[in-house]
Short mmCIF file of C-alpha atoms in Angstrom, two decimals:
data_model
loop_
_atom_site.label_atom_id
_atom_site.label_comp_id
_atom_site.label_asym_id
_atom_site.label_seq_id
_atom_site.Cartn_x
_atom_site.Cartn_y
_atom_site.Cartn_z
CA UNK A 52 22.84 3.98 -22.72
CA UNK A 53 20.38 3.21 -25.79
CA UNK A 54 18.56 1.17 -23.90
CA UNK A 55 17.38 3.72 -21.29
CA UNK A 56 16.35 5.89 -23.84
CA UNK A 57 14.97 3.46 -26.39
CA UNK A 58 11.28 2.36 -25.92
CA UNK A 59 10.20 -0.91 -26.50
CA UNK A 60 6.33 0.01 -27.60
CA UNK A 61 5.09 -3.73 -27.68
CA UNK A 62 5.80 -3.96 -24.01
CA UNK A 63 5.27 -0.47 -22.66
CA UNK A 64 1.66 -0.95 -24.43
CA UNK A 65 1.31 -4.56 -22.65
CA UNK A 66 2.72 -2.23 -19.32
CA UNK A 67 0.37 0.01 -19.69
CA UNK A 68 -2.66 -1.55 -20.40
CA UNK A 69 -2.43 -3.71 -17.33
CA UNK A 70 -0.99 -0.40 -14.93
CA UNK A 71 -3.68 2.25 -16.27
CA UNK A 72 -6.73 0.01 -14.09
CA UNK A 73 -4.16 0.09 -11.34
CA UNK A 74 -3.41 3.34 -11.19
CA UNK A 75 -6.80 4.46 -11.42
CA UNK A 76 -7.80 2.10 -8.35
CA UNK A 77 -4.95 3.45 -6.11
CA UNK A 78 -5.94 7.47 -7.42
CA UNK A 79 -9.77 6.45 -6.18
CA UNK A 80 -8.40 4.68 -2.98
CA UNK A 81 -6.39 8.06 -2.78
CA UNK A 82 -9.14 10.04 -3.10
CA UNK A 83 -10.92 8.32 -0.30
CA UNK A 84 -8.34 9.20 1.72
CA UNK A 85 -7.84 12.54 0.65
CA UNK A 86 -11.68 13.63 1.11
CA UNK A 87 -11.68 11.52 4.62
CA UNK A 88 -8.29 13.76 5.56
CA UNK A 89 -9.68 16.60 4.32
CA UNK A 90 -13.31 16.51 6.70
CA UNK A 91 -10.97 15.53 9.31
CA UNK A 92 -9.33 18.80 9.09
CA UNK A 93 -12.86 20.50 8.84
CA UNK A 94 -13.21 18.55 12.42
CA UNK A 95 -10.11 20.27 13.76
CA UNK A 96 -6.40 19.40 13.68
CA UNK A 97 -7.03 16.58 16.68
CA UNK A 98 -8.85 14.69 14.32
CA UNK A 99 -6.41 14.30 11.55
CA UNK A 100 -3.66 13.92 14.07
CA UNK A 101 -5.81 11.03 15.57
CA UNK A 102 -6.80 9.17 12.21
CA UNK A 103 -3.03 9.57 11.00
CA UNK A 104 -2.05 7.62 14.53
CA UNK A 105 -4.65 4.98 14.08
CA UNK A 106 -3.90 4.80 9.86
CA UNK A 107 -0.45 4.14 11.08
CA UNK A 108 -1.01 1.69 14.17
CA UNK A 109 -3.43 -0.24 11.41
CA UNK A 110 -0.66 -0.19 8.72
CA UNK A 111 1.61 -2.19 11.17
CA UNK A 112 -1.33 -5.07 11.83
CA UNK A 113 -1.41 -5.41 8.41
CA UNK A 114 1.82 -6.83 7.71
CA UNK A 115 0.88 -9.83 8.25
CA UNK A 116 -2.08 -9.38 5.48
CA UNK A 117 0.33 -7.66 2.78
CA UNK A 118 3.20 -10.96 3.01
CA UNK A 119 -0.35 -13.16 2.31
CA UNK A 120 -1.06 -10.92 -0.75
CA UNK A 121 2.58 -10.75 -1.98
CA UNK A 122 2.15 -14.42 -1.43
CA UNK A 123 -0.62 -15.10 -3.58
CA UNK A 124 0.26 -12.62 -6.15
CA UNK A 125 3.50 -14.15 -6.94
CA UNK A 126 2.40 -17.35 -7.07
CA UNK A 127 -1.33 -16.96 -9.16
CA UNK A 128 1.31 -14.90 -11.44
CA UNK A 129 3.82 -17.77 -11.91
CA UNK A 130 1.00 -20.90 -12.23
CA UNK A 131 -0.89 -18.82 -14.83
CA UNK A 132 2.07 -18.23 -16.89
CA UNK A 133 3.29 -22.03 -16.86
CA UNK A 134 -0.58 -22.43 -17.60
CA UNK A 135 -1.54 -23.87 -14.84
CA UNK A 136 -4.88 -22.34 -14.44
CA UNK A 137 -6.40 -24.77 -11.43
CA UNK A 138 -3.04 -24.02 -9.23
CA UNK A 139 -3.79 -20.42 -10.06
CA UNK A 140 -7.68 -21.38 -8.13
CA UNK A 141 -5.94 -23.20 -5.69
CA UNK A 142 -3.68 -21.18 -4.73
CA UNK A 143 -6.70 -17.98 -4.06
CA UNK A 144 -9.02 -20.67 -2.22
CA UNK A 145 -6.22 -21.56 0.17
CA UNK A 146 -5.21 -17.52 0.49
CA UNK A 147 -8.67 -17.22 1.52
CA UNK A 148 -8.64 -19.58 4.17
CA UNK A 149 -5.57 -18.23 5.58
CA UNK A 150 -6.89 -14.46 5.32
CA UNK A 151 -10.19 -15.51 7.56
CA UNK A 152 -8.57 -17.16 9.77
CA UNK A 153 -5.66 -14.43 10.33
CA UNK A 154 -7.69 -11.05 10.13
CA UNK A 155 -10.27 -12.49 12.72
CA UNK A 156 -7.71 -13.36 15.15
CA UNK A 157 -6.21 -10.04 14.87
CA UNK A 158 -9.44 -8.22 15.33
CA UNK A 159 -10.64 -10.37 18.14
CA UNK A 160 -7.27 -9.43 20.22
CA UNK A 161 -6.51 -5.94 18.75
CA UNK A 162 -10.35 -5.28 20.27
CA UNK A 163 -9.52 -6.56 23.44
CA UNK A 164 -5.87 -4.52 24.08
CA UNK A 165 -6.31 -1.74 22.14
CA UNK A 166 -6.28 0.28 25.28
CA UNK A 167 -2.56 -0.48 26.20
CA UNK A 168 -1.77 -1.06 22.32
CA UNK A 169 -2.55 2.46 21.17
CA UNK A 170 -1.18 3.76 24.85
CA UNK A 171 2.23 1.83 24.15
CA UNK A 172 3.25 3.69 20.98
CA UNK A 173 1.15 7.41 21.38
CA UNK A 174 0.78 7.55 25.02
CA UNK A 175 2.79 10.79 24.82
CA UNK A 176 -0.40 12.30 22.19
CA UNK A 177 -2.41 15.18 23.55
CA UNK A 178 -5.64 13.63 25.68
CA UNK A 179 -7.75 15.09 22.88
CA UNK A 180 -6.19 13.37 20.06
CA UNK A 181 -5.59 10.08 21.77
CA UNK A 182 -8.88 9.33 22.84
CA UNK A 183 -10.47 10.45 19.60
CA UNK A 184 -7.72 7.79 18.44
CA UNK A 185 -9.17 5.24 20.37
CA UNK A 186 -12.44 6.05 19.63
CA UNK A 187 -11.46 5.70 15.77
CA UNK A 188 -9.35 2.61 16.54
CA UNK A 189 -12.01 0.36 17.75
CA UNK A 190 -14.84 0.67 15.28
CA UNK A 191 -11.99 0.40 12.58
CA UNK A 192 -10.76 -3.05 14.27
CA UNK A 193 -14.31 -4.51 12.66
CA UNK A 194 -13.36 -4.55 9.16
CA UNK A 195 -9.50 -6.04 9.61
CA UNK A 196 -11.23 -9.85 8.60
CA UNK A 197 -12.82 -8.17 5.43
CA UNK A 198 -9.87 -6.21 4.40
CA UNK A 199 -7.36 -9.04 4.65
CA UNK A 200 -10.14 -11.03 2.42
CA UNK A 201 -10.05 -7.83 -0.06
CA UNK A 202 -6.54 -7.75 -0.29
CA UNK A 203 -6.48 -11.06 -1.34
CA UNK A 204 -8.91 -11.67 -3.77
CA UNK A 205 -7.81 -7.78 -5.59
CA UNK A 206 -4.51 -9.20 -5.57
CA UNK A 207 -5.14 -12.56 -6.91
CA UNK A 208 -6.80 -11.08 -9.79
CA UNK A 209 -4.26 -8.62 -10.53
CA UNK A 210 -1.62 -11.94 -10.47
CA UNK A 211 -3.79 -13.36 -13.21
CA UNK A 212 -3.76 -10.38 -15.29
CA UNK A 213 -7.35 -9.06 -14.23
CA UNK A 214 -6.96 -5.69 -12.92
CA UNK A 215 -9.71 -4.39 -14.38
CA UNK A 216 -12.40 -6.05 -12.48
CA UNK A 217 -10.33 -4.66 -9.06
CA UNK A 218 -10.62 -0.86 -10.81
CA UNK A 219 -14.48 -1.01 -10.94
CA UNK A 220 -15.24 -2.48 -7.81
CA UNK A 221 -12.75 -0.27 -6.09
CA UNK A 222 -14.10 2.84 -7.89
CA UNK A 223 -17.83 1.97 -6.74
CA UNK A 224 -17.01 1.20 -3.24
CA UNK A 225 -15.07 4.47 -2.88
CA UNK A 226 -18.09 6.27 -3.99
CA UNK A 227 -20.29 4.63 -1.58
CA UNK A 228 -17.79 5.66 1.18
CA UNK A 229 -17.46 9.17 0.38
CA UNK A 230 -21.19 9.45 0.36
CA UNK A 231 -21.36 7.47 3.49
CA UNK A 232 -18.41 9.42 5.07
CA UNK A 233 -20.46 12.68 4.18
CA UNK A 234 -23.50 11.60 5.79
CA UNK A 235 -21.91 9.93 8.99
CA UNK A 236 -19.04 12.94 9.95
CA UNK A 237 -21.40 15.66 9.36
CA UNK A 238 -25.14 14.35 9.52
CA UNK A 239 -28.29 15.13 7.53
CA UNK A 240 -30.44 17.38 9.93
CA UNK A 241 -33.28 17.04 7.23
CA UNK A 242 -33.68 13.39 7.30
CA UNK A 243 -32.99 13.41 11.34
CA UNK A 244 -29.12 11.87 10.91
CA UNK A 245 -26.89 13.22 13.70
CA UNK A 246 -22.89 14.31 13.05
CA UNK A 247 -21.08 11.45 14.37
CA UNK A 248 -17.57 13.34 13.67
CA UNK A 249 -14.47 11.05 13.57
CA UNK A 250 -16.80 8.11 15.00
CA UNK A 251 -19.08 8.22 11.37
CA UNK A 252 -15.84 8.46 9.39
CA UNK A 253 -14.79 5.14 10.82
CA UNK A 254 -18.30 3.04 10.63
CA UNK A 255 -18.26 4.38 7.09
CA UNK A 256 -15.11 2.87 6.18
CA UNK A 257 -16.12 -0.80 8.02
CA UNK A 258 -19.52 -0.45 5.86
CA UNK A 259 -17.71 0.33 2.56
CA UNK A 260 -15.24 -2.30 3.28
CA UNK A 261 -17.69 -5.03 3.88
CA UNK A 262 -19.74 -3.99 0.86
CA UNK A 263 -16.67 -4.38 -1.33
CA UNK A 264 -15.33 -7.69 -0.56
CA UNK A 265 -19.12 -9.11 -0.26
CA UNK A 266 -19.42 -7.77 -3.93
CA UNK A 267 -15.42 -8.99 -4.91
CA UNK A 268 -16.11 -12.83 -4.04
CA UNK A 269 -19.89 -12.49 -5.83
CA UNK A 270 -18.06 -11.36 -8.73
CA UNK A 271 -15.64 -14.50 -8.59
CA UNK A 272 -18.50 -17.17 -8.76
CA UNK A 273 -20.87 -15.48 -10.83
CA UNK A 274 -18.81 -13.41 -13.55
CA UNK A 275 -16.92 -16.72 -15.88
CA UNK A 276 -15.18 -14.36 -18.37
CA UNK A 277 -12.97 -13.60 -15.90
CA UNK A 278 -9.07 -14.29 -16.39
CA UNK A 279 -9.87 -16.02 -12.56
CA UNK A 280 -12.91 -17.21 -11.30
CA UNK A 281 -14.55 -19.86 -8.64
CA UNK A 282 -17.26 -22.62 -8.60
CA UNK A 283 -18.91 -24.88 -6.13
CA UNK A 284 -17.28 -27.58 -8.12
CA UNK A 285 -13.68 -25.77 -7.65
CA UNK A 286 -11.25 -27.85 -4.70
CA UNK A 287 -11.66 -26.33 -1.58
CA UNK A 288 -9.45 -29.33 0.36
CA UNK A 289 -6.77 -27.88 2.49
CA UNK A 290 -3.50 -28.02 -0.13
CA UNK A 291 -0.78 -28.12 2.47
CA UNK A 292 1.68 -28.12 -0.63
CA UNK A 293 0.17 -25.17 -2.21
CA UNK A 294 0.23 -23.24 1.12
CA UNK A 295 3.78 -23.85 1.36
CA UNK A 296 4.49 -22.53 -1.55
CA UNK A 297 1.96 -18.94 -0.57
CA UNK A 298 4.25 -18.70 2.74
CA UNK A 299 7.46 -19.19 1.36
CA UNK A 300 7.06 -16.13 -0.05
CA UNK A 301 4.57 -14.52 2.55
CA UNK A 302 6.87 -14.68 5.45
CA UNK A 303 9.74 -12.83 3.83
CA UNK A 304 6.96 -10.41 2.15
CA UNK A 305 5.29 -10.22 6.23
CA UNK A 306 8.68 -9.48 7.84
CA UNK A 307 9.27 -7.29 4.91
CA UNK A 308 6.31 -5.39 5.50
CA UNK A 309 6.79 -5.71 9.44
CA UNK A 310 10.24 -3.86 9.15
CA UNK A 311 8.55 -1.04 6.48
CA UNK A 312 5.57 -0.58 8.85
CA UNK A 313 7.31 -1.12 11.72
CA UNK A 314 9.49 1.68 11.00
CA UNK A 315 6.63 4.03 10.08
CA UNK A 316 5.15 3.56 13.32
CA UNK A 317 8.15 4.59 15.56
CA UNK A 318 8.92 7.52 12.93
CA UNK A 319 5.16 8.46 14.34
CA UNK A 320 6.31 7.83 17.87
CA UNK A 321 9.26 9.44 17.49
CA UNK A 322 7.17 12.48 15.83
CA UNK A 323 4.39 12.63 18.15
CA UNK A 324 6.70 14.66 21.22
CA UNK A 325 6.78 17.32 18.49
CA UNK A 326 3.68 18.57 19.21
CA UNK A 327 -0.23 18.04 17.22
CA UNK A 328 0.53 20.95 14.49
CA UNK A 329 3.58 18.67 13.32
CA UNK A 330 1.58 15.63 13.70
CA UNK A 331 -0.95 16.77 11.17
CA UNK A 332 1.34 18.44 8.83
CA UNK A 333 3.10 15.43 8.22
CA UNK A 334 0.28 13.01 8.08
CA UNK A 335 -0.96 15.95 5.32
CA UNK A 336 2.34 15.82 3.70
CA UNK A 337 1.92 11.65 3.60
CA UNK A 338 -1.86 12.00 2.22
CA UNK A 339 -0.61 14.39 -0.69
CA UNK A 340 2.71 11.81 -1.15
CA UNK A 341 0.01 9.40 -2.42
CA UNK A 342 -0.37 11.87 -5.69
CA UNK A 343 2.99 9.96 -6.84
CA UNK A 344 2.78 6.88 -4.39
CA UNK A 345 -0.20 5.33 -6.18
CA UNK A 346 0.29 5.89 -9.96
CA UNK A 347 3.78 4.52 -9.51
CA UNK A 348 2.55 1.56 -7.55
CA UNK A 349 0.24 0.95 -10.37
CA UNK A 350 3.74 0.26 -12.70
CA UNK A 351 4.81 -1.69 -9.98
CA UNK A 352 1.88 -4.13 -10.13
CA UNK A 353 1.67 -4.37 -13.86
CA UNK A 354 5.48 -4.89 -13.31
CA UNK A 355 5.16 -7.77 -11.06
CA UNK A 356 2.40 -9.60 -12.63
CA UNK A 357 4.08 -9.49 -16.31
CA UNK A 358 7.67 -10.19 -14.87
CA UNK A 359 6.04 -12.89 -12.97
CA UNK A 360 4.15 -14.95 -15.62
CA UNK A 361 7.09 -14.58 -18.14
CA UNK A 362 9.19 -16.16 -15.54
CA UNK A 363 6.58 -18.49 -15.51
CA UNK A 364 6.96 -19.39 -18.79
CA UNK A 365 10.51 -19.22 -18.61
CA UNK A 366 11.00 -16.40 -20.89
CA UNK A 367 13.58 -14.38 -19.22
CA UNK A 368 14.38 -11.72 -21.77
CA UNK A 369 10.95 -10.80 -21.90
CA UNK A 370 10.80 -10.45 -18.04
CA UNK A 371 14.12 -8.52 -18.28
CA UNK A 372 12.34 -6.04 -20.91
CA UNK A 373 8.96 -5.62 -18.74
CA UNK A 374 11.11 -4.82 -15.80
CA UNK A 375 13.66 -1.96 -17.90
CA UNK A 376 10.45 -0.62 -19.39
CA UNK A 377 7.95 -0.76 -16.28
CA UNK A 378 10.86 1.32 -14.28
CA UNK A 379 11.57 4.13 -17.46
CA UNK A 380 7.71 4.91 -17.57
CA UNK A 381 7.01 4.75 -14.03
CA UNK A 382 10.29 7.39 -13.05
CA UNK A 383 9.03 9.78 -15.89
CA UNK A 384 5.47 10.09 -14.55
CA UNK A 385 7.13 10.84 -11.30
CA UNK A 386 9.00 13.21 -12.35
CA UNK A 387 5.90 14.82 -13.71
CA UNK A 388 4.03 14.53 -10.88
CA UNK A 389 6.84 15.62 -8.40
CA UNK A 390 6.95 18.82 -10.29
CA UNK A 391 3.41 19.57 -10.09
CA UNK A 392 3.44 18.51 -6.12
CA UNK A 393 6.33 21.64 -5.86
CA UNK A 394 4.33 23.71 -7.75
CA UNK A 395 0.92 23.20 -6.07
CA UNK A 396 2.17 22.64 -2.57
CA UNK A 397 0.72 25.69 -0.89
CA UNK A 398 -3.18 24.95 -2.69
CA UNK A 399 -3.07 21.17 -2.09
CA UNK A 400 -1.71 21.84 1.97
CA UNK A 401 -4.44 24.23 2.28
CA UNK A 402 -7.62 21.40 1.03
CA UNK A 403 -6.90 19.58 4.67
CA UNK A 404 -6.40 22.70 6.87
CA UNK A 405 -6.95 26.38 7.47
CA UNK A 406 -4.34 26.25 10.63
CA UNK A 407 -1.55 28.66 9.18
CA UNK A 408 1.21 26.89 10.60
CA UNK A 409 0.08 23.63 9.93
CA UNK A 410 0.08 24.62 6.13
CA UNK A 411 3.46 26.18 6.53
CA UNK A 412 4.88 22.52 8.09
CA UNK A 413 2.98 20.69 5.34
CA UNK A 414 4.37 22.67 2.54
CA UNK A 415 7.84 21.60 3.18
CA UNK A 416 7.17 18.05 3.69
CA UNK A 417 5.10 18.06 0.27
CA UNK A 418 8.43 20.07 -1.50
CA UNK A 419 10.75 17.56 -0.07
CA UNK A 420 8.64 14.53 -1.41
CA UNK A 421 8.66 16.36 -4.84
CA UNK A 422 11.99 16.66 -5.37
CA UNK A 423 12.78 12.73 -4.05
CA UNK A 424 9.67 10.80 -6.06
CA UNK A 425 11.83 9.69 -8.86
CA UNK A 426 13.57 7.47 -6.40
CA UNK A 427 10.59 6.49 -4.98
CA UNK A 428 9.55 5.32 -8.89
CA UNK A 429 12.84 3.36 -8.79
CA UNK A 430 12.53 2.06 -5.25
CA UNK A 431 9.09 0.41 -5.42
CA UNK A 432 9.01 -0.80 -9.53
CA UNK A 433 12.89 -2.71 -8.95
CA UNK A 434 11.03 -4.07 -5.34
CA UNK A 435 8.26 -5.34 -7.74
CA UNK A 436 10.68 -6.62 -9.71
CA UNK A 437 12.53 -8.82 -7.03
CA UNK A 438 9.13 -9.87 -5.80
CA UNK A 439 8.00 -11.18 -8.88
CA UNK A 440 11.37 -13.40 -9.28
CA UNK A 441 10.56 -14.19 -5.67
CA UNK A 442 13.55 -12.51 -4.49
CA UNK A 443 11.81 -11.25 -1.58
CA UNK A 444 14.73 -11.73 1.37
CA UNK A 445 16.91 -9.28 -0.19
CA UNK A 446 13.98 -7.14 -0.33
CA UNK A 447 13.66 -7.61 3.26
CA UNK A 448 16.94 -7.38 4.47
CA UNK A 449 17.64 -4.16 2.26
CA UNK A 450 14.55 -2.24 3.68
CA UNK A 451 15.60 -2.80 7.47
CA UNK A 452 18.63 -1.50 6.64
CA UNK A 453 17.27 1.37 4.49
CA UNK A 454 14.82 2.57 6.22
CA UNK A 455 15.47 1.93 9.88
CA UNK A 456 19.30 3.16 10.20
CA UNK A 457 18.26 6.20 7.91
CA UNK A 458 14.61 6.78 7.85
CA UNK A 459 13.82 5.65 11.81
CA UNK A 460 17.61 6.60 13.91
CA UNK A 461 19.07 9.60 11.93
CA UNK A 462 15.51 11.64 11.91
CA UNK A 463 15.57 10.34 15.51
CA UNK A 464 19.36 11.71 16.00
CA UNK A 465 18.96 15.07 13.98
CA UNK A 466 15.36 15.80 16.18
CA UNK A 467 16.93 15.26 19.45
CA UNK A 468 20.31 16.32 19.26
CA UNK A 469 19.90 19.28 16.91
CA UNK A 470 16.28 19.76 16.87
CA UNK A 471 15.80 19.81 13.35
CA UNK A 472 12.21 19.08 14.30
CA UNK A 473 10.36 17.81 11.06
CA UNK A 474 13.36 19.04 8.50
CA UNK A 475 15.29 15.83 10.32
CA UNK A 476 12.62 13.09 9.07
CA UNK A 477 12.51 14.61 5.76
CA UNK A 478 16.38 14.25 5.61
CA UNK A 479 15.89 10.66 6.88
CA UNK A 480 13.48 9.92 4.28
CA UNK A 481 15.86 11.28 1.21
CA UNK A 482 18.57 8.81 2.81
CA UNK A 483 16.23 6.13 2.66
CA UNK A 484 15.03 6.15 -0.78
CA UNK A 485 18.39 6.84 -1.83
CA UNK A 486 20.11 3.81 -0.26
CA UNK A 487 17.13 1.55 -1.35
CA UNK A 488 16.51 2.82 -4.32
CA UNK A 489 20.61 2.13 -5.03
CA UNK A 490 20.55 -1.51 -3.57
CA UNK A 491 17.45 -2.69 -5.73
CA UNK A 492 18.79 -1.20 -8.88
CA UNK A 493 22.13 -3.23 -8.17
CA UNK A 494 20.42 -6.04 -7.37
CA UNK A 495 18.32 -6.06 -10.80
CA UNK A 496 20.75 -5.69 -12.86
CA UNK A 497 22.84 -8.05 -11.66
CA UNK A 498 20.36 -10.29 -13.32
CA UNK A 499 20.06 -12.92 -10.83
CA UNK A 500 16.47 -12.75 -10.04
CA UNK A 501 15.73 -14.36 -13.04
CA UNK A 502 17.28 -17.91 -12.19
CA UNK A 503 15.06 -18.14 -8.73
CA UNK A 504 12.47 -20.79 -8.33
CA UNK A 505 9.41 -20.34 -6.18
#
């Protein structure tokens, strides 16, 4: 017991000072998406119920994106920490390649059946919201080749131990798409710029996007003092045995994220007969989740490059400590924060919408998070952990089971035999994290992560 409440201030200050960038990139990523929810709202509840279907439809394309940048991660993380600094360049060149060539394929055939794609899983969506949805969905489809390519490169720096440069990037591009978001949705009748509605909120998310990863790659070749950066001079030869080595942990980090997303995108399904007010109020509930979501996924980052480059060096107490201590901070500020989400539930449902009964939905959903985020602190900083030991099948085969026989069938079971409505997907959530959340702990303190080779 002394060792949960013992702090080891050496490597909670190494923790922190690599999360605190983090977490400040995911709260201005958040706040993107809170201010883009919010003018949504402003548009009507249609409109957030279409961006939420689209957001969620998107999140399942880019599985195949996330495995690359677990891949790449977990590797840059393991070469720098045996030192091996040119792998680490390698190892981004050859993500890059592999990111191109993915997110333009995607784009190019997501463009041509998005019709039938977004009519196979929300056909059943009011005829307002879904062709707003489709409307959304095809501008969006523009930017999947530069957000794979972002992805990437923000987490190849982060696996070297860079995540400042990511912060600052991130925190300018979010301003530019705020503004831009602003201008688009609701137009400027003084300088002649028309409301474009949900149409400007998606071309101002493609701009932003391209923006940032144009000015993430400049900053690779041009800024040396980075912990990673690229030259002319650098080897850009196809390294079949260094992309080996990126997929081998991709493919169980893609199916991974296939089965995660997957299941968040027949939840949605399974959600969308319930009517538009329960669509929005639990796409609200999701966008106010991401209060706790992204300061613990910060821990989980600093937690997976630190465990990752002391395995490297083959230090495994060390990566044993950075794991205990990542998970103690991160379920403390979760705690915090889940308090606060109970206690501000009714003032942060009523930023995205004035519809009374949308609020009333939304408050539950955010109450119900509140009370569950310490498991969600334990459920993605012992994932990180895994990762980083590239443990990343048990990941995978533990989050099927989690999340689709609680999180996907029993909401599905409680809504249509008892219509529990959206009470039965916030009982299959709490199921989920709790079974996760219990099989990763196990699984890390078993202690058998740390003998894995990747």
């Amino acid at each position: 017991m002394k060792r949960w409440f013992q702090l080891d201030k050496k490597a909670d200050k190494e923790i922190i000072s690599l999360a605190w960038p983090s977490i400040t990139e995911q709260i201005l990523e958040m706040m993107v998406g809170m201010v883009s929810t919010i003018f949504m709202g402003r548009i009507g509840i249609y409109a957030v119920a279409a961006v939420g279907m689209v957001n969620m439809l998107m999140g399942f394309l880019q599985t195949v994106f996330s495995g690359l940048s677990i891949g790449t991660t977990v590797i840059i993380a393991r070469v720098t920490g045996e030192g091996h600094n040119e792998d680490a360049k390698r190892a981004l060149i050859q993500s890059g390649y592999m990111a191109i060539i993915v997110g333009v394929f995607i784009a190019v055939i997501g463009r041509i059946i998005s019709l039938p794609l977004l009519g196979l899983f929300f056909g059943k969506a009011e005829p307002e919201v879904f062709t707003a949805g489709i409307s959304y969905l095809n501008i969006i489809l523009i930017n999947l080749p530069f957000l794979v390519l972002d992805i990437i490169v923000s987490g190849a720096m982060r696996g070297a131990g860079d995540t400042k440069t990511p912060m600052i990037i991130t925190g300018g591009v979010n301003i530019l798409n705020i503004i831009l978001n602003t201008v688009l949705i609701f137009g400027v009748p003084a300088l002649h710029i028309p409301a474009f509605g949900i149409v400007g909120s998606a071309a101002a998310v493609t701009v932003s996007r391209i923006i940032g990863v144009t000015v993430r790659v400049l900053v690779l070749y041009n800024f040396k003092g980075l912990k990673l950066n690229l030259s002319l001079k650098d080897d850009y030869r196809i390294r079949v045995d260094m992309i080996k080595r990126i997929i081998n942990i991709g493919i169980p980090g893609f199916i991974e994220q296939a089965v995660m997303q997957g299941g968040f995108l027949v939840l949605q399904i399974v959600i969308v007969p319930l009517g538009t007010v329960a669509m929005a109020a639990y796409q609200i509930g999701l966008n106010i989740n991401a209060l706790a979501f992204f300061p613990i996924f910060g821990f989980a980052i600093a937690n997976t490059t630190l465990v990752g480059q002391s395995l490297g060096e083959g230090n495994h107490e060390k990566a044993e400590t950075y794991s205990h201590e990542s998970l103690k901070i991160a379920m403390l500020v979760a705690f915090v924060i889940g308090i606060l989400m109970i206690i501000f539930s009714k003032l942060l449902a009523g930023l995205y919408s004035t519809d009374s009964l949308v609020i009333k939905e939304a408050i539950g959903i955010v109450c119900t998070f509140g009370v569950i985020e310490p498991l969600l602190a334990v459920l993605n900083v012992c994932s990180a952990t895994l990762k980083a030991a590239g443990d990343i099948k048990y990941v995978m085969v533990t989050s099927f089971v989690g999340l689709w026989t609680f999180r996907v069938f029993l909401s599905f079971l409680l809504i249509n035999l008892l219509g529990l409505g959206l009470t039965a997907v916030m009982i299959g959530i709490f199921f989920d994290f709790s079974s996760r959340s219990a099989m990763y702990l196990i699984r890390v303190k078993s202690g058998k992560w740390k003998l894995l080779t990747v």
